[in-house]
Structures are given as structure tokens and as C-alpha cells.
Tab-separated table of C-alpha atoms in Angstrom:
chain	number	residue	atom	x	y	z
U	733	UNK	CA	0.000	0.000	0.000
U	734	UNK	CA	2.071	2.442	1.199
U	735	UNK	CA	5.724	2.966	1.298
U	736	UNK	CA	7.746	3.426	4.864
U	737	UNK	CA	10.970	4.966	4.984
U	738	UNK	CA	12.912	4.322	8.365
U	739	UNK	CA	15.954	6.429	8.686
U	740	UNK	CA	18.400	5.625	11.026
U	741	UNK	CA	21.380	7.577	11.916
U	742	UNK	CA	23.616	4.809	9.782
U	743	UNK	CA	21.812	5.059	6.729
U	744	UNK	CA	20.901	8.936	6.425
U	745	UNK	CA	23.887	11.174	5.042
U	746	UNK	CA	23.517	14.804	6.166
U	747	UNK	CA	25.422	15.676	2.560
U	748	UNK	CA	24.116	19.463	2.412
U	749	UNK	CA	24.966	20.078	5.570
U	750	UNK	CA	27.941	18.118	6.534
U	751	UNK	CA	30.355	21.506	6.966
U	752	UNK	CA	27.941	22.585	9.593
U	753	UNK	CA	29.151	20.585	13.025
U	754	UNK	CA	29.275	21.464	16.459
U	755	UNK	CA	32.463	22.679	16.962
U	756	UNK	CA	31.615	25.143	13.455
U	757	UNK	CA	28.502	26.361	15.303
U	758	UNK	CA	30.691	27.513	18.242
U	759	UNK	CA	33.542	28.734	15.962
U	760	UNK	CA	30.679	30.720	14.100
U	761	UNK	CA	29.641	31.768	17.572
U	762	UNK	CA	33.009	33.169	18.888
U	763	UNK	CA	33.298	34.866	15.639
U	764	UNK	CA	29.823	37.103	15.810
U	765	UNK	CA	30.497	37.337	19.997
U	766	UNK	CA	34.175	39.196	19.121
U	767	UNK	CA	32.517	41.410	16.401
U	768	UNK	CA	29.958	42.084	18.998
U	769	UNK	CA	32.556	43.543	21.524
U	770	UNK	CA	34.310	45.404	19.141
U	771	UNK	CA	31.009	47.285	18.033
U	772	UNK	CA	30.203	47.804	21.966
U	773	UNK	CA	33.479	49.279	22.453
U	774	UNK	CA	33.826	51.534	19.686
U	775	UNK	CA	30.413	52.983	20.770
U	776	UNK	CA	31.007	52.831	24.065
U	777	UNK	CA	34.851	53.677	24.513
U	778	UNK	CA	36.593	55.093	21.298
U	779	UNK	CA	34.418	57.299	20.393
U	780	UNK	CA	33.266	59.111	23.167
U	781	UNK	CA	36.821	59.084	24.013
U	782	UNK	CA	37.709	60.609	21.306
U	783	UNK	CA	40.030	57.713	19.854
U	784	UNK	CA	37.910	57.582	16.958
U	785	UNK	CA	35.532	60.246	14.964
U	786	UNK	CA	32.119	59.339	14.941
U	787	UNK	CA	32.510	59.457	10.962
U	788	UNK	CA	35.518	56.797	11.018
U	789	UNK	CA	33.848	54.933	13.683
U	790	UNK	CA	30.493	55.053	12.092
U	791	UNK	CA	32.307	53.021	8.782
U	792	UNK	CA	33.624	51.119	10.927
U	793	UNK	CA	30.448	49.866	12.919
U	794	UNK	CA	28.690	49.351	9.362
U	795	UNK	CA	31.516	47.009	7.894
U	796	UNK	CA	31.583	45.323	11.293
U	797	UNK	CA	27.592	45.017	11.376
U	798	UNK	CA	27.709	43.628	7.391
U	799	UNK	CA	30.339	40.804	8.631
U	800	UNK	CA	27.838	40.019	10.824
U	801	UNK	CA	25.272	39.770	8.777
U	802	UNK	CA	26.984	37.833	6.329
U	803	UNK	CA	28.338	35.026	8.976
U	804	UNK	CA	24.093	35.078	10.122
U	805	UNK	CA	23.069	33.887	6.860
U	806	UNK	CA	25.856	32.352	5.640
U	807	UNK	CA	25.967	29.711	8.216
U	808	UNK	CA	22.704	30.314	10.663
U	809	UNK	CA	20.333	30.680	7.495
U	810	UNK	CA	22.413	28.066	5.571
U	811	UNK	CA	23.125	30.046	2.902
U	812	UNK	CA	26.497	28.708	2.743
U	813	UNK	CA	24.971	25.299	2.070
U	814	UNK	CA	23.294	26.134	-0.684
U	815	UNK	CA	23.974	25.469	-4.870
U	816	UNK	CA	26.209	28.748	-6.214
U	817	UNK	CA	23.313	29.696	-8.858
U	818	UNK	CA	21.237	30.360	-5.398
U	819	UNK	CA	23.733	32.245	-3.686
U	820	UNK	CA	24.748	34.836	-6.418
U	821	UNK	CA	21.351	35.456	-7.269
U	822	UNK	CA	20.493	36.910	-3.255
U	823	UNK	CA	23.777	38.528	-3.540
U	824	UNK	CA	23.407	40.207	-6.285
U	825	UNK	CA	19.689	41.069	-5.938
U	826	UNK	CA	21.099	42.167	-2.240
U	827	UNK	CA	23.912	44.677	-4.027
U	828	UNK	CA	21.243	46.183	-6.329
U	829	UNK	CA	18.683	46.529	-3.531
U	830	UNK	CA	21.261	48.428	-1.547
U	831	UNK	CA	22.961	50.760	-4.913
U	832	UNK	CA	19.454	51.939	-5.172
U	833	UNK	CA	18.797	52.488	-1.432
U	834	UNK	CA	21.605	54.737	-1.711
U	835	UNK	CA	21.223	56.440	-4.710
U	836	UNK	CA	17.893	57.196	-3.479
U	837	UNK	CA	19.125	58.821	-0.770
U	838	UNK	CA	22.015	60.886	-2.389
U	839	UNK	CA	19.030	61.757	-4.795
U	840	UNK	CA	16.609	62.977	-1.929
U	841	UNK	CA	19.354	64.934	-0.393
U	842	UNK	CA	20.189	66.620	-3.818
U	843	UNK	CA	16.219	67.570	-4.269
U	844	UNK	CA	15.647	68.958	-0.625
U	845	UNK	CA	18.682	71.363	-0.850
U	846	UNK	CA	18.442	72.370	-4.595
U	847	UNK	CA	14.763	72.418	-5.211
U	848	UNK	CA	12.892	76.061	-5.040
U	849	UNK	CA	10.048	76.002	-2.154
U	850	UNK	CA	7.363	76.969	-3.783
């Protein structure tokens, strides 16, 4: 009638995810935790210290926050796991998304301040 599968922990691979182990998971972990302090302490120490600008230390928290990001989905979200056609089509739709975030805002700046008020 109908078909039973029994999987067992001998007979079912885990080929996708096989890069994905325990002791990745915690390496993963220390990674984001470290980027984590060094965010906290360049808001919290440099810069109202004065050991960084908040311009320099601004670029600096976004590159930091965007490594995070990327070791989130890369390893939490699985992306890493995934076929390469997959990946390069959410990067790329990710770079485009954000080019025309910005231009959008170097535009909007550009039309408040050189627009007439009417």
C-alpha cells in the first residue's frame, strides 16, 4: 500500500549540511560574539573618548555590522549550504537593492537642498 521509509542515523547522510558541526557552530559563535565587543566598544569607549571620529567609527560599525550579517546567513540561514546559482542570485539582488537604497538617498538629499520652495 504504502511505502515506509525508516531512517536511522547509519543510513541517512547529512550531505548538504555536513560543513555545519558542532564545533563550526561555536567557531561561528566566537566569531559574531568578538565582532559584537568590538562594536560595543567603539560605541562605548573610542568614540566618546575621542580615539575615533564618529565618521571613522560610524564606517567602521557598518563594515563590522555587514560581517555580521553575512556570517548570520551564511551559516545560521544556511546560505552557505546552498547550490552557487542560489547564492549569487540573493547577492546580487542584495547589491542592487542596496545601490538603489543609496542612490535614493544621495538623490533625496540633492532635491531637498536644490529644489525652489514653492
Amino acid at each position: 500500500m504504502s511505502e515506509h521509509h525508516s531512517h536511522t542515523e547509519d543510513g541517512h547522510e547529512h550531505g548538504d549540511h555536513a560543513g555545519l558541526s558542532k564545533g563550526k557552530i561555536w567557531k561561528v559563535f566566537v566569531i559574531l560574539l568578538l565582532i559584537t565587543v568590538v562594536e560595543f566598544i567603539i560605541a562605548l569607549w573610542a568614540i566618546p573618548s575621542g580615539h575615533l571620529t564618529q565618521h571613522t567609527g560610524n564606517y567602521i560599525y557598518i563594515v563590522l555590522t555587514l560581517l555580521k550579517a553575512f556570517y548570520i546567513v551564511a551559516y545560521f540561514m544556511h546560505l552557505k549550504f546552498e547550490k552557487r546559482g542560489l547564492q549569487l542570485a540573493l547577492t546580487v539582488s542584495f547589491v542592487f537593492i542596496m545601490y538603489f537604497i543609496v542612490l535614493m538617498l544621495i538623490e533625496g538629499g540633492y532635491l531637498h537642498v536644490h529644489m525652489p520652495v514653492i
